GROMACS .gro file of C-alpha atoms in nm:
model
  224
    1UNK     CA    1  -3.663 -10.190   8.382
    2UNK     CA    2  -3.940  -9.938   8.450
    3UNK     CA    3  -3.681  -9.666   8.509
    4UNK     CA    4  -3.574  -9.712   8.149
    5UNK     CA    5  -3.934  -9.663   8.033
    6UNK     CA    6  -3.974  -9.349   8.239
    7UNK     CA    7  -3.651  -9.202   8.111
    8UNK     CA    8  -3.761  -9.246   7.752
    9UNK     CA    9  -4.092  -9.075   7.831
   10UNK     CA   10  -3.915  -8.775   7.983
   11UNK     CA   11  -3.690  -8.743   7.679
   12UNK     CA   12  -3.992  -8.659   7.463
   13UNK     CA   13  -3.969  -8.287   7.541
   14UNK     CA   14  -3.763  -8.208   7.230
   15UNK     CA   15  -3.633  -8.424   6.951
   16UNK     CA   16  -3.404  -8.164   6.804
   17UNK     CA   17  -3.246  -8.001   7.110
   18UNK     CA   18  -3.030  -8.295   7.225
   19UNK     CA   19  -2.887  -8.359   6.880
   20UNK     CA   20  -2.572  -8.162   6.954
   21UNK     CA   21  -2.485  -8.430   7.212
   22UNK     CA   22  -2.511  -8.722   6.971
   23UNK     CA   23  -2.137  -8.773   6.961
   24UNK     CA   24  -2.127  -8.911   7.315
   25UNK     CA   25  -2.468  -9.077   7.353
   26UNK     CA   26  -2.532  -9.449   7.358
   27UNK     CA   27  -2.756  -9.622   7.108
   28UNK     CA   28  -3.126  -9.662   7.180
   29UNK     CA   29  -3.245 -10.011   7.267
   30UNK     CA   30  -3.582 -10.184   7.258
   31UNK     CA   31  -3.720 -10.189   7.615
   32UNK     CA   32  -3.845 -10.513   7.763
   33UNK     CA   33  -4.216 -10.541   7.832
   34UNK     CA   34  -4.315 -10.563   8.201
   35UNK     CA   35  -4.549 -10.853   8.115
   36UNK     CA   36  -4.574 -11.146   7.872
   37UNK     CA   37  -4.709 -11.102   7.520
   38UNK     CA   38  -5.020 -11.303   7.613
   39UNK     CA   39  -5.080 -11.117   7.939
   40UNK     CA   40  -5.332 -10.870   7.796
   41UNK     CA   41  -5.560 -11.135   7.643
   42UNK     CA   42  -5.844 -11.148   7.561
   43UNK     CA   43  -5.840 -10.771   7.509
   44UNK     CA   44  -5.519 -10.760   7.302
   45UNK     CA   45  -5.394 -11.093   7.178
   46UNK     CA   46  -5.041 -11.229   7.197
   47UNK     CA   47  -4.980 -11.221   6.823
   48UNK     CA   48  -5.052 -10.848   6.808
   49UNK     CA   49  -4.834 -10.777   7.108
   50UNK     CA   50  -4.541 -10.978   6.974
   51UNK     CA   51  -4.550 -10.815   6.631
   52UNK     CA   52  -4.616 -10.471   6.771
   53UNK     CA   53  -4.327 -10.485   7.017
   54UNK     CA   54  -4.063 -10.705   6.854
   55UNK     CA   55  -4.116 -10.585   6.496
   56UNK     CA   56  -4.279 -10.241   6.481
   57UNK     CA   57  -4.122 -10.082   6.788
   58UNK     CA   58  -3.790 -10.251   6.713
   59UNK     CA   59  -3.794 -10.097   6.365
   60UNK     CA   60  -3.837  -9.747   6.508
   61UNK     CA   61  -3.545  -9.807   6.743
   62UNK     CA   62  -3.318  -9.940   6.471
   63UNK     CA   63  -3.406  -9.663   6.228
   64UNK     CA   64  -3.359  -9.398   6.495
   65UNK     CA   65  -3.007  -9.522   6.563
   66UNK     CA   66  -2.925  -9.513   6.191
   67UNK     CA   67  -3.064  -9.163   6.147
   68UNK     CA   68  -2.883  -9.029   6.453
   69UNK     CA   69  -2.555  -9.172   6.321
   70UNK     CA   70  -2.612  -8.991   5.992
   71UNK     CA   71  -2.697  -8.675   6.182
   72UNK     CA   72  -2.378  -8.703   6.385
   73UNK     CA   73  -2.178  -8.728   6.064
   74UNK     CA   74  -2.357  -8.426   5.920
   75UNK     CA   75  -2.285  -8.227   6.236
   76UNK     CA   76  -1.918  -8.314   6.217
   77UNK     CA   77  -1.906  -8.195   5.856
   78UNK     CA   78  -2.112  -7.883   5.919
   79UNK     CA   79  -2.357  -8.012   5.657
   80UNK     CA   80  -2.669  -7.816   5.748
   81UNK     CA   81  -2.862  -7.932   5.441
   82UNK     CA   82  -2.833  -8.296   5.546
   83UNK     CA   83  -2.919  -8.208   5.907
   84UNK     CA   84  -3.240  -8.044   5.789
   85UNK     CA   85  -3.326  -8.330   5.554
   86UNK     CA   86  -3.297  -8.581   5.840
   87UNK     CA   87  -3.548  -8.401   6.064
   88UNK     CA   88  -3.859  -8.586   5.937
   89UNK     CA   89  -3.695  -8.925   5.998
   90UNK     CA   90  -3.581  -8.818   6.344
   91UNK     CA   91  -3.933  -8.706   6.427
   92UNK     CA   92  -4.098  -9.021   6.293
   93UNK     CA   93  -3.864  -9.281   6.437
   94UNK     CA   94  -3.784  -9.088   6.754
   95UNK     CA   95  -4.154  -9.030   6.809
   96UNK     CA   96  -4.229  -9.396   6.745
   97UNK     CA   97  -3.976  -9.497   7.010
   98UNK     CA   98  -4.099  -9.242   7.264
   99UNK     CA   99  -4.468  -9.317   7.207
  100UNK     CA  100  -4.439  -9.694   7.231
  101UNK     CA  101  -4.214  -9.681   7.535
  102UNK     CA  102  -4.491  -9.491   7.714
  103UNK     CA  103  -4.765  -9.710   7.566
  104UNK     CA  104  -4.631 -10.040   7.703
  105UNK     CA  105  -4.628  -9.909   8.059
  106UNK     CA  106  -4.974  -9.757   8.018
  107UNK     CA  107  -5.103 -10.115   7.981
  108UNK     CA  108  -5.125 -10.388   8.242
  109UNK     CA  109  -5.292 -10.728   8.283
  110UNK     CA  110  -5.411 -10.588   8.618
  111UNK     CA  111  -5.548 -10.272   8.459
  112UNK     CA  112  -5.895 -10.145   8.390
  113UNK     CA  113  -6.148  -9.986   8.620
  114UNK     CA  114  -6.103  -9.623   8.719
  115UNK     CA  115  -5.817  -9.416   8.858
  116UNK     CA  116  -5.807  -9.303   9.220
  117UNK     CA  117  -5.673  -9.015   9.422
  118UNK     CA  118  -5.537  -8.695   9.268
  119UNK     CA  119  -5.570  -8.816   8.909
  120UNK     CA  120  -5.938  -8.895   8.951
  121UNK     CA  121  -5.998  -8.557   9.111
  122UNK     CA  122  -5.821  -8.385   8.822
  123UNK     CA  123  -6.027  -8.580   8.567
  124UNK     CA  124  -6.349  -8.477   8.740
  125UNK     CA  125  -6.231  -8.116   8.758
  126UNK     CA  126  -6.130  -8.092   8.392
  127UNK     CA  127  -6.385  -8.322   8.225
  128UNK     CA  128  -6.678  -8.330   8.465
  129UNK     CA  129  -6.665  -8.703   8.528
  130UNK     CA  130  -6.461  -9.011   8.443
  131UNK     CA  131  -6.735  -9.122   8.203
  132UNK     CA  132  -6.712  -8.791   8.015
  133UNK     CA  133  -6.333  -8.817   7.999
  134UNK     CA  134  -6.346  -9.174   7.870
  135UNK     CA  135  -6.603  -9.081   7.607
  136UNK     CA  136  -6.400  -8.781   7.487
  137UNK     CA  137  -6.067  -8.965   7.463
  138UNK     CA  138  -6.237  -9.253   7.284
  139UNK     CA  139  -6.401  -9.016   7.036
  140UNK     CA  140  -6.076  -8.832   6.966
  141UNK     CA  141  -5.894  -9.163   6.914
  142UNK     CA  142  -6.166  -9.302   6.686
  143UNK     CA  143  -6.152  -8.979   6.488
  144UNK     CA  144  -5.782  -8.991   6.405
  145UNK     CA  145  -5.763  -9.002   6.026
  146UNK     CA  146  -5.526  -9.268   5.904
  147UNK     CA  147  -5.264  -9.349   6.166
  148UNK     CA  148  -5.184  -9.177   6.493
  149UNK     CA  149  -5.245  -9.156   6.865
  150UNK     CA  150  -5.503  -9.035   7.113
  151UNK     CA  151  -5.353  -8.879   7.427
  152UNK     CA  152  -5.429  -8.761   7.775
  153UNK     CA  153  -5.171  -8.498   7.856
  154UNK     CA  154  -5.091  -8.246   8.126
  155UNK     CA  155  -5.066  -7.876   8.047
  156UNK     CA  156  -4.811  -7.759   8.301
  157UNK     CA  157  -4.858  -7.389   8.229
  158UNK     CA  158  -5.234  -7.406   8.283
  159UNK     CA  159  -5.224  -7.679   8.548
  160UNK     CA  160  -5.488  -7.894   8.384
  161UNK     CA  161  -5.542  -8.212   8.187
  162UNK     CA  162  -5.604  -8.203   7.813
  163UNK     CA  163  -5.697  -8.452   7.543
  164UNK     CA  164  -5.518  -8.436   7.211
  165UNK     CA  165  -5.459  -8.636   6.896
  166UNK     CA  166  -5.128  -8.665   6.713
  167UNK     CA  167  -5.081  -8.788   6.357
  168UNK     CA  168  -4.846  -9.069   6.265
  169UNK     CA  169  -4.573  -9.098   6.531
  170UNK     CA  170  -4.561  -8.729   6.626
  171UNK     CA  171  -4.466  -8.721   6.996
  172UNK     CA  172  -4.716  -8.542   7.216
  173UNK     CA  173  -4.478  -8.321   7.413
  174UNK     CA  174  -4.257  -8.233   7.118
  175UNK     CA  175  -4.566  -8.148   6.911
  176UNK     CA  176  -4.805  -7.982   7.156
  177UNK     CA  177  -4.606  -7.914   7.472
  178UNK     CA  178  -4.838  -8.138   7.674
  179UNK     CA  179  -4.671  -8.388   7.906
  180UNK     CA  180  -4.788  -8.740   7.804
  181UNK     CA  181  -4.979  -8.937   8.065
  182UNK     CA  182  -5.180  -9.190   7.864
  183UNK     CA  183  -5.142  -9.277   7.498
  184UNK     CA  184  -5.366  -9.494   7.283
  185UNK     CA  185  -5.207  -9.626   6.966
  186UNK     CA  186  -5.458  -9.627   6.679
  187UNK     CA  187  -5.225  -9.741   6.405
  188UNK     CA  188  -5.383 -10.048   6.248
  189UNK     CA  189  -5.087 -10.264   6.350
  190UNK     CA  190  -5.205 -10.215   6.711
  191UNK     CA  191  -5.536 -10.392   6.653
  192UNK     CA  192  -5.607 -10.513   6.298
  193UNK     CA  193  -5.520 -10.882   6.348
  194UNK     CA  194  -5.785 -10.904   6.620
  195UNK     CA  195  -6.037 -10.629   6.549
  196UNK     CA  196  -5.993 -10.592   6.171
  197UNK     CA  197  -6.091 -10.240   6.066
  198UNK     CA  198  -6.333 -10.185   6.356
  199UNK     CA  199  -6.130  -9.937   6.558
  200UNK     CA  200  -6.416  -9.860   6.804
  201UNK     CA  201  -6.417 -10.225   6.922
  202UNK     CA  202  -6.043 -10.206   6.993
  203UNK     CA  203  -6.089  -9.881   7.183
  204UNK     CA  204  -6.369 -10.031   7.388
  205UNK     CA  205  -6.145 -10.325   7.479
  206UNK     CA  206  -5.829 -10.132   7.562
  207UNK     CA  207  -5.988  -9.961   7.863
  208UNK     CA  208  -5.984 -10.303   8.032
  209UNK     CA  209  -5.605 -10.305   8.040
  210UNK     CA  210  -5.521  -9.941   8.112
  211UNK     CA  211  -5.279  -9.919   8.405
  212UNK     CA  212  -5.417  -9.632   8.611
  213UNK     CA  213  -5.135  -9.687   8.857
  214UNK     CA  214  -4.886  -9.596   8.584
  215UNK     CA  215  -5.091  -9.301   8.460
  216UNK     CA  216  -5.129  -9.172   8.816
  217UNK     CA  217  -4.754  -9.200   8.872
  218UNK     CA  218  -4.689  -9.000   8.557
  219UNK     CA  219  -4.938  -8.735   8.670
  220UNK     CA  220  -4.776  -8.706   9.012
  221UNK     CA  221  -4.428  -8.681   8.859
  222UNK     CA  222  -4.513  -8.405   8.613
  223UNK     CA  223  -4.660  -8.187   8.889
  224UNK     CA  224  -4.332  -8.173   9.085
   0.00000   0.00000   0.00000
């Protein structure tokens, strides 16, 4: 199951490049969660998790399949105008699928605390301390206007960690080139039923369920 999550994360490099292979690819599917909907309570309640996963993420998956089918037809016809017009929908729904597939594995009922090993050393090197890192990622996530994501990413060219924000469902790697390690969804559907419009309270709570084991594994993988 987790291999399927990881594969979707790695596919975030480009949304447009693989489109020439659409003729032979299989349809995207909604990944299973590695925990129950109620497993992250009291920090994120079961109702939010069920709606977020089975409705919102499922919609991105379904729409992505529809758009890719239309794109395949446009490719077959040599209809460049339609191919171009479908790009925003590919980016939005493809990004939504990529982002959420990463997000679910970034969370765990056994999460919280602080990372260890190489990831912790990298955080201290690039942000000064874990507390500074946590404060900066929280501030960036709180500051997203409207809907979007706060991210910890890895800059492979520079060999360092970076914090970034992406609007809407823009995928981190396809937008900035950073390899995604940890994403925080700040769309209201991720927290409104429990935290109303108080995004800072949601962000304070989500640190209690961050899976540093997963984030550390992503960090180790992107350095190879």
